[in-house]
PDB file of C-alpha atoms in Angstrom:
ATOM      1  CA  UNK F   1    -116.434  29.286  62.089  1.00 73.00           C
ATOM      2  CA  UNK F   2    -118.159  29.786  58.757  1.00 74.00           C
ATOM      3  CA  UNK F   3    -117.723  27.386  55.849  1.00 80.00           C
ATOM      4  CA  UNK F   4    -116.190  28.768  52.675  1.00 77.00           C
ATOM      5  CA  UNK F   5    -118.391  28.430  49.588  1.00 71.00           C
ATOM      6  CA  UNK F   6    -118.233  29.244  45.914  1.00 70.00           C
ATOM      7  CA  UNK F   7    -120.008  32.404  44.780  1.00 70.00           C
ATOM      8  CA  UNK F   8    -122.065  32.142  41.600  1.00 74.00           C
ATOM      9  CA  UNK F   9    -121.634  35.537  39.995  1.00 78.00           C
ATOM     10  CA  UNK F  10    -123.053  36.574  36.617  1.00 79.00           C
ATOM     11  CA  UNK F  11    -122.190  39.532  34.391  1.00 81.00           C
ATOM     12  CA  UNK F  12    -125.101  41.213  32.631  1.00 80.00           C
ATOM     13  CA  UNK F  13    -124.676  43.689  29.769  1.00 82.00           C
ATOM     14  CA  UNK F  14    -127.225  46.493  29.570  1.00 80.00           C
ATOM     15  CA  UNK F  15    -127.431  48.660  26.452  1.00 82.00           C
ATOM     16  CA  UNK F  16    -129.279  51.968  26.358  1.00 80.00           C
ATOM     17  CA  UNK F  17    -130.441  52.035  22.759  1.00 77.00           C
ATOM     18  CA  UNK F  18    -131.135  55.764  22.770  1.00 81.00           C
ATOM     19  CA  UNK F  19    -127.416  56.555  23.094  1.00 84.00           C
ATOM     20  CA  UNK F  20    -125.923  53.104  22.307  1.00 83.00           C
ATOM     21  CA  UNK F  21    -124.053  53.013  25.619  1.00 86.00           C
ATOM     22  CA  UNK F  22    -123.467  49.536  27.057  1.00 86.00           C
ATOM     23  CA  UNK F  23    -122.457  48.852  30.619  1.00 84.00           C
ATOM     24  CA  UNK F  24    -121.874  45.662  32.473  1.00 84.00           C
ATOM     25  CA  UNK F  25    -123.136  44.895  35.948  1.00 80.00           C
ATOM     26  CA  UNK F  26    -122.328  41.931  38.140  1.00 81.00           C
ATOM     27  CA  UNK F  27    -125.137  39.997  39.705  1.00 78.00           C
ATOM     28  CA  UNK F  28    -125.027  37.975  42.907  1.00 76.00           C
ATOM     29  CA  UNK F  29    -128.199  35.999  43.717  1.00 75.00           C
ATOM     30  CA  UNK F  30    -130.654  37.885  41.507  1.00 76.00           C
ATOM     31  CA  UNK F  31    -131.197  40.837  39.189  1.00 78.00           C
ATOM     32  CA  UNK F  32    -134.564  42.449  38.662  1.00 81.00           C
ATOM     33  CA  UNK F  33    -136.126  45.055  36.395  1.00 82.00           C
ATOM     34  CA  UNK F  34    -139.725  46.165  36.867  1.00 82.00           C
ATOM     35  CA  UNK F  35    -142.253  46.748  39.598  1.00 83.00           C
ATOM     36  CA  UNK F  36    -140.511  44.643  42.263  1.00 83.00           C
ATOM     37  CA  UNK F  37    -137.229  46.481  41.701  1.00 84.00           C
ATOM     38  CA  UNK F  38    -139.060  49.798  41.979  1.00 87.00           C
ATOM     39  CA  UNK F  39    -140.595  48.728  45.303  1.00 88.00           C
ATOM     40  CA  UNK F  40    -137.189  47.629  46.626  1.00 88.00           C
ATOM     41  CA  UNK F  41    -135.641  50.936  45.555  1.00 90.00           C
ATOM     42  CA  UNK F  42    -138.392  52.994  47.224  1.00 92.00           C
ATOM     43  CA  UNK F  43    -137.979  50.995  50.442  1.00 93.00           C
ATOM     44  CA  UNK F  44    -134.192  51.412  50.350  1.00 94.00           C
ATOM     45  CA  UNK F  45    -134.393  55.164  49.730  1.00 96.00           C
ATOM     46  CA  UNK F  46    -136.899  55.620  52.574  1.00 96.00           C
ATOM     47  CA  UNK F  47    -134.708  53.590  54.940  1.00 95.00           C
ATOM     48  CA  UNK F  48    -131.596  55.562  53.953  1.00 96.00           C
ATOM     49  CA  UNK F  49    -133.416  58.874  54.463  1.00 97.00           C
ATOM     50  CA  UNK F  50    -134.884  57.953  57.889  1.00 95.00           C
ATOM     51  CA  UNK F  51    -133.078  54.958  59.428  1.00 95.00           C
ATOM     52  CA  UNK F  52    -134.672  55.700  62.804  1.00 95.00           C
ATOM     53  CA  UNK F  53    -138.065  54.665  61.362  1.00 94.00           C
ATOM     54  CA  UNK F  54    -136.877  51.227  60.225  1.00 95.00           C
ATOM     55  CA  UNK F  55    -135.864  49.491  63.456  1.00 94.00           C
ATOM     56  CA  UNK F  56    -138.757  47.033  63.686  1.00 95.00           C
ATOM     57  CA  UNK F  57    -138.805  43.978  61.397  1.00 92.00           C
ATOM     58  CA  UNK F  58    -142.594  43.620  61.455  1.00 93.00           C
ATOM     59  CA  UNK F  59    -143.195  47.296  60.661  1.00 94.00           C
ATOM     60  CA  UNK F  60    -140.583  47.098  57.883  1.00 93.00           C
ATOM     61  CA  UNK F  61    -142.481  44.193  56.314  1.00 91.00           C
ATOM     62  CA  UNK F  62    -145.771  46.068  56.631  1.00 94.00           C
ATOM     63  CA  UNK F  63    -144.267  49.118  54.929  1.00 94.00           C
ATOM     64  CA  UNK F  64    -142.810  46.942  52.167  1.00 91.00           C
ATOM     65  CA  UNK F  65    -146.247  45.362  51.720  1.00 90.00           C
ATOM     66  CA  UNK F  66    -147.822  48.819  51.564  1.00 93.00           C
ATOM     67  CA  UNK F  67    -145.431  49.772  48.753  1.00 91.00           C
ATOM     68  CA  UNK F  68    -146.351  46.547  46.933  1.00 86.00           C
ATOM     69  CA  UNK F  69    -150.090  47.142  47.197  1.00 88.00           C
ATOM     70  CA  UNK F  70    -149.680  50.765  46.077  1.00 87.00           C
ATOM     71  CA  UNK F  71    -147.685  49.569  43.062  1.00 82.00           C
ATOM     72  CA  UNK F  72    -150.311  46.928  42.208  1.00 76.00           C
ATOM     73  CA  UNK F  73    -153.102  49.529  42.351  1.00 75.00           C
ATOM     74  CA  UNK F  74    -151.211  51.781  39.926  1.00 76.00           C
ATOM     75  CA  UNK F  75    -150.940  48.902  37.461  1.00 66.00           C
ATOM     76  CA  UNK F  76    -148.160  47.077  35.711  1.00 64.00           C
ATOM     77  CA  UNK F  77    -145.737  49.052  33.604  1.00 65.00           C
ATOM     78  CA  UNK F  78    -145.450  47.994  30.004  1.00 73.00           C
ATOM     79  CA  UNK F  79    -141.906  46.671  30.053  1.00 77.00           C
ATOM     80  CA  UNK F  80    -142.156  45.346  26.504  1.00 77.00           C
ATOM     81  CA  UNK F  81    -142.224  48.952  25.292  1.00 78.00           C
ATOM     82  CA  UNK F  82    -139.078  49.879  27.240  1.00 77.00           C
ATOM     83  CA  UNK F  83    -136.924  46.749  27.206  1.00 80.00           C
ATOM     84  CA  UNK F  84    -135.534  44.449  24.540  1.00 80.00           C
ATOM     85  CA  UNK F  85    -134.057  41.294  26.051  1.00 81.00           C
ATOM     86  CA  UNK F  86    -131.686  38.835  24.410  1.00 82.00           C
ATOM     87  CA  UNK F  87    -130.589  35.666  26.216  1.00 81.00           C
ATOM     88  CA  UNK F  88    -127.928  33.409  24.702  1.00 84.00           C
ATOM     89  CA  UNK F  89    -128.350  35.180  21.354  1.00 85.00           C
ATOM     90  CA  UNK F  90    -132.126  34.693  21.218  1.00 90.00           C
ATOM     91  CA  UNK F  91    -134.766  37.399  21.587  1.00 88.00           C
ATOM     92  CA  UNK F  92    -137.121  36.947  24.534  1.00 86.00           C
ATOM     93  CA  UNK F  93    -140.741  38.123  24.209  1.00 84.00           C
ATOM     94  CA  UNK F  94    -141.741  40.321  27.169  1.00 82.00           C
ATOM     95  CA  UNK F  95    -145.310  41.339  26.307  1.00 80.00           C
ATOM     96  CA  UNK F  96    -147.734  41.525  29.233  1.00 78.00           C
ATOM     97  CA  UNK F  97    -145.250  41.308  32.104  1.00 80.00           C
ATOM     98  CA  UNK F  98    -144.449  43.681  34.951  1.00 80.00           C
ATOM     99  CA  UNK F  99    -140.998  42.431  35.911  1.00 81.00           C
ATOM    100  CA  UNK F 100    -138.016  40.451  34.702  1.00 82.00           C
ATOM    101  CA  UNK F 101    -136.183  38.578  37.448  1.00 81.00           C
ATOM    102  CA  UNK F 102    -133.016  36.596  36.757  1.00 79.00           C
ATOM    103  CA  UNK F 103    -132.027  34.236  39.557  1.00 79.00           C
ATOM    104  CA  UNK F 104    -129.019  32.091  40.274  1.00 74.00           C
ATOM    105  CA  UNK F 105    -130.385  30.944  43.641  1.00 75.00           C
ATOM    106  CA  UNK F 106    -133.347  28.635  44.358  1.00 75.00           C
ATOM    107  CA  UNK F 107    -135.513  31.215  46.149  1.00 74.00           C
ATOM    108  CA  UNK F 108    -136.559  34.833  45.840  1.00 73.00           C
ATOM    109  CA  UNK F 109    -138.665  37.400  47.698  1.00 71.00           C
ATOM    110  CA  UNK F 110    -138.340  36.389  51.362  1.00 69.00           C
ATOM    111  CA  UNK F 111    -137.684  32.736  50.564  1.00 72.00           C
ATOM    112  CA  UNK F 112    -140.296  31.980  47.899  1.00 72.00           C
ATOM    113  CA  UNK F 113    -139.286  28.815  46.038  1.00 75.00           C
ATOM    114  CA  UNK F 114    -139.629  29.703  42.343  1.00 69.00           C
ATOM    115  CA  UNK F 115    -138.475  26.346  41.008  1.00 68.00           C
TER     116      UNK F 115
END
């Protein structure tokens, strides 16, 4: 039988400054904005549209890699022009980055140890 464990869950507030609407989302494990989130969304949408094409783990990883390379070739989006981030009441400078990833687990992206 499985062992019961505590779940570390965070609440993130996102404000759209064009219409001043704020919404909260809950995060388990990680939350991402940027090129990696776009790749994950494209993969998810493709898999939802054609589940019969996503039955092989190796081919899935190759397709995911293809999406990553295609995104890298297109270049990094200028997040600093679209996002203002405040953490614990302090502004965070985002210039020159392609993604913001917030983690509450020790690994990310197929087990990469980021700590």
